[in-house]
Short mmCIF file of C-alpha atoms in Angstrom, two decimals:
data_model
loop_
_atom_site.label_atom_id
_atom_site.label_comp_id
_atom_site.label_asym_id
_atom_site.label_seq_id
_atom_site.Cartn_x
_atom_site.Cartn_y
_atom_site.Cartn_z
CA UNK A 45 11.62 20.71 -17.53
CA UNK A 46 14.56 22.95 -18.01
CA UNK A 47 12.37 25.11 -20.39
CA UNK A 48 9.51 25.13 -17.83
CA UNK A 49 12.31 26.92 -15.21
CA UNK A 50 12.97 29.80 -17.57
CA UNK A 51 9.41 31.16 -17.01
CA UNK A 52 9.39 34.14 -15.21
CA UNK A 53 5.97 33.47 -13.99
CA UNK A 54 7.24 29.92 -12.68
CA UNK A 55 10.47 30.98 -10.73
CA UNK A 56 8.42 33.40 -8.90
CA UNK A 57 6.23 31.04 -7.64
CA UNK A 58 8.74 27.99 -6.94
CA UNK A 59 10.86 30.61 -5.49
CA UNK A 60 13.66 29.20 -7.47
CA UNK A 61 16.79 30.80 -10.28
CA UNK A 62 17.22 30.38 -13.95
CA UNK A 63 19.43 27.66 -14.34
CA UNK A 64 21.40 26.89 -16.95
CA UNK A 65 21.21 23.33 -18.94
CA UNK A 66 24.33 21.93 -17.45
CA UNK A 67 23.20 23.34 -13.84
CA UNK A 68 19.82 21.56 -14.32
CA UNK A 69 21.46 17.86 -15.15
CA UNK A 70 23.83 18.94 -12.15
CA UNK A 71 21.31 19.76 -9.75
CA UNK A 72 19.16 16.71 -10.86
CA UNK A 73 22.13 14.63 -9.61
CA UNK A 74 23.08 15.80 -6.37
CA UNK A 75 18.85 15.65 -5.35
CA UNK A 76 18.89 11.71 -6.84
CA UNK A 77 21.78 11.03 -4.29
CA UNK A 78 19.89 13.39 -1.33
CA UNK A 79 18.60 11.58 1.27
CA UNK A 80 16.85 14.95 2.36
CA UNK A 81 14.82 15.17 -1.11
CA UNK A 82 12.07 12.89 -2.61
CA UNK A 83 10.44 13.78 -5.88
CA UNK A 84 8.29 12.19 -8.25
CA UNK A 85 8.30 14.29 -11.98
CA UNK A 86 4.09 13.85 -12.43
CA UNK A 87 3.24 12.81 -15.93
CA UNK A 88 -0.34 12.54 -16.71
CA UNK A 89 -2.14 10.08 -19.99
CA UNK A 90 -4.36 10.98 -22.28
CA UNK A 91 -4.90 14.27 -24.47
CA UNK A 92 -7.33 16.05 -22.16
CA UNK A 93 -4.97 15.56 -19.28
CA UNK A 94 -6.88 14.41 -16.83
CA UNK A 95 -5.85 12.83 -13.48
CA UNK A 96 -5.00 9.23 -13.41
CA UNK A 97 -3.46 6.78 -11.38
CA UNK A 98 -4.39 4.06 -13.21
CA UNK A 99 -2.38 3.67 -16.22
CA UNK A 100 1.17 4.22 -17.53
CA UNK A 101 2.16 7.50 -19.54
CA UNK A 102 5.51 8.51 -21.50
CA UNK A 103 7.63 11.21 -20.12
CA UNK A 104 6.25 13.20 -23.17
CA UNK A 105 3.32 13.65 -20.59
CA UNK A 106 5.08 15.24 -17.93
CA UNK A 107 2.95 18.05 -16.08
CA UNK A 108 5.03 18.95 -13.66
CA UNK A 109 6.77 17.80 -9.97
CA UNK A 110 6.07 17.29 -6.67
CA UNK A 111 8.79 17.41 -4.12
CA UNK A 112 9.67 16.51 -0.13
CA UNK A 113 12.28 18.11 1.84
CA UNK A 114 13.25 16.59 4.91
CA UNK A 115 15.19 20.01 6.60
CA UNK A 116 13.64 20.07 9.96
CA UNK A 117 16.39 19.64 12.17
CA UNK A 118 13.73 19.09 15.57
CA UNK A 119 11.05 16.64 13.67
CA UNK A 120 12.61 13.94 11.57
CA UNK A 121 9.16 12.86 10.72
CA UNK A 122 8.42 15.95 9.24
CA UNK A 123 8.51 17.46 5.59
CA UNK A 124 8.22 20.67 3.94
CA UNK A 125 5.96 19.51 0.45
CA UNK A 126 5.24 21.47 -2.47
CA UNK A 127 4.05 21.03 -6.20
CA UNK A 128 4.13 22.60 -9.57
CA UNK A 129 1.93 22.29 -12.39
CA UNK A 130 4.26 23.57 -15.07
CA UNK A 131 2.09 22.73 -17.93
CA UNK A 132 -0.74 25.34 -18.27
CA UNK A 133 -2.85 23.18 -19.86
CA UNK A 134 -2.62 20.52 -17.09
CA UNK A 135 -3.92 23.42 -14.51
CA UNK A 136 -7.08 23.67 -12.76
CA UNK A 137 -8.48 19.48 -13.40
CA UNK A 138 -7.39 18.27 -10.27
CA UNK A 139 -3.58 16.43 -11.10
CA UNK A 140 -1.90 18.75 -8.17
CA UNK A 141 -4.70 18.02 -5.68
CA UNK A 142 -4.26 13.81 -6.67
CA UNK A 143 -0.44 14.27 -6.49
CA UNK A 144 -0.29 16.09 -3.38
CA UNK A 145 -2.23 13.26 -1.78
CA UNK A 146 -0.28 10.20 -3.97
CA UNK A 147 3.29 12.22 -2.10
CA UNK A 148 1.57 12.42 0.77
CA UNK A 149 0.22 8.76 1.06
CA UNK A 150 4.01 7.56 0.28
CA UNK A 151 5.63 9.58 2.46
CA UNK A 152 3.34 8.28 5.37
CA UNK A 153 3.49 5.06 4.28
CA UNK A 154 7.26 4.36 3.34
CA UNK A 155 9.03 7.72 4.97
CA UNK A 156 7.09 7.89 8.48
CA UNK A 157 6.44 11.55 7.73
CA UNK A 158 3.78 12.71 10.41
CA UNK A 159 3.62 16.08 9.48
CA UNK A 160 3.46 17.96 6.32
CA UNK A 161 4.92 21.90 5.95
CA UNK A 162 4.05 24.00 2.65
CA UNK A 163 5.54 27.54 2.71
CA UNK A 164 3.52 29.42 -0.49
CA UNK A 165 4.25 33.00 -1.72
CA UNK A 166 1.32 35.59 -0.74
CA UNK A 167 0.48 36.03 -4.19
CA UNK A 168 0.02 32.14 -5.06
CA UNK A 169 -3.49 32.49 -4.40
CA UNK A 170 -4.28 28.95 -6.03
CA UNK A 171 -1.71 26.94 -4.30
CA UNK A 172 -3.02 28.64 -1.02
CA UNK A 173 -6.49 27.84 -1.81
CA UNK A 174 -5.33 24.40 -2.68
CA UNK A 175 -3.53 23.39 0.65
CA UNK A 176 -6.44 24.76 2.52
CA UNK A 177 -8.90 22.65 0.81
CA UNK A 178 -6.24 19.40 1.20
CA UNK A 179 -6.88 20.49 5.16
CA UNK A 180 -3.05 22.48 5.41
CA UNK A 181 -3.85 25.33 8.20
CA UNK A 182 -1.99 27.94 8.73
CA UNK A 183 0.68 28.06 10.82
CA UNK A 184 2.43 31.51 10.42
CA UNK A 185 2.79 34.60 8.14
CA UNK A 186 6.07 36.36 7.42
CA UNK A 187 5.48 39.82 5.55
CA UNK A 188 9.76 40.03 4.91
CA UNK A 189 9.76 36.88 3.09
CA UNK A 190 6.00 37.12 1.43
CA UNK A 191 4.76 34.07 2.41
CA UNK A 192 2.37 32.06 4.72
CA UNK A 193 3.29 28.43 6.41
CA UNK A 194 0.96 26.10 6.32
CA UNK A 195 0.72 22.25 8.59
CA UNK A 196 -0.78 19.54 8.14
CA UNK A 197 -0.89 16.30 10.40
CA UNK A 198 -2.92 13.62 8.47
CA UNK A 199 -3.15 10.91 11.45
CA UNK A 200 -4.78 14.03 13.51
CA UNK A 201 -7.32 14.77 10.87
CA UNK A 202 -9.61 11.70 9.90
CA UNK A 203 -11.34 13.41 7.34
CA UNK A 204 -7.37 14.35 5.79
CA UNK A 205 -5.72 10.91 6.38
CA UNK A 206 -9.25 9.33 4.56
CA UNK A 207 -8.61 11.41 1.52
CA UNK A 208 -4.97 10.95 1.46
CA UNK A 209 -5.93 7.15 2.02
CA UNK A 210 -8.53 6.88 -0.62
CA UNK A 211 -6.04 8.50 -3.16
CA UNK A 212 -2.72 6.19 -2.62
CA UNK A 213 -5.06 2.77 -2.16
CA UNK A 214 -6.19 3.37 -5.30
CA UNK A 215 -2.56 3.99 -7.23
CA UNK A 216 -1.15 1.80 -9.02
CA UNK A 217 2.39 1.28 -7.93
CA UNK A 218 5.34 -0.57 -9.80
CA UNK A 219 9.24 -0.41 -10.13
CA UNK A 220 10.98 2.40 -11.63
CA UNK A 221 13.24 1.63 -14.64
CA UNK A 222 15.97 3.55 -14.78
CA UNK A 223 17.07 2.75 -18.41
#
């Protein structure tokens, strides 16, 4: 992970600082203990890296995160989402699409999140494309900051909440071992 976050090409489009190794474990910390934070580190099985949800995979697998931020001080039931793929070769076969809708599903089902926020640089063409297609519309546009707000309300959307449905019924969910 840590090396992942000294790619130029990756800071720019988490919006995010090189931090150093110590600052990593330290920030790592302070989000386990943040009630305002959720994220799951996405690992994916098998060579070709394919998405699964079926079966178990090391931490040698990791692809990448996806992450919830609960820092809207008028909608408790809503959370700014986003993802990176940080592993090129896990790009483009449909893991961020499947985790989007796995974070999505749990926050619904076990965080009562009702509304969904992504906020994606203007040159992340992908990751815009992406939250379109997961039924994310625009919301607003700031040209200072470079980049568009997207919303999306799954329980006003049956075509979204179906997907999103489809997606976590189909997970296969356990107990994390933190050992």
């Amino acid at each position: 992970y840590h090396a992942w976050m000294q790619d130029a090409s990756l800071l720019e489009a988490t919006a995010s600082e090189p931090l150093s190794l110590d600052e990593e474990y330290e920030m790592q910390a302070s989000w386990a203990s943040d009630e305002k934070k959720c994220t799951f580190i996405i690992v994916c099985a098998g060579k070709d890296r394919t998405a699964s949800v079926r079966g178990p995979a090391s931490v040698s697998s990791m692809v990448g995160d996806v992450n919830l931020y609960f820092n809207d001080h008028d909608d408790s039931n809503a959370a700014e989402i986003e993802i990176m793929i940080a592993d090129v070769s896990a790009r483009r076969k449909g893991i961020a699409r499947e985790a989007l809708r796995l974070m999505m599903g749990y926050a619904v089902e076990s965080l009562a999140v009702t509304t969904f926020v992504a906020k994606i640089g203007h040159d992340n063409v992908q990751s815009n494309n992406l939250f379109r297609t997961l039924g994310f519309s625009q919301r607003s546009s700031s040209e200072v900051f470079r980049e568009t707000t997207f919303l999306c309300a799954p329980n006003e959307d049956k075509e979204v909440s179906k997907a999103i449905e489809e997606v976590w019924n189909a997970a296969r969910r356990g107990t994390y071992d933190e050992t």
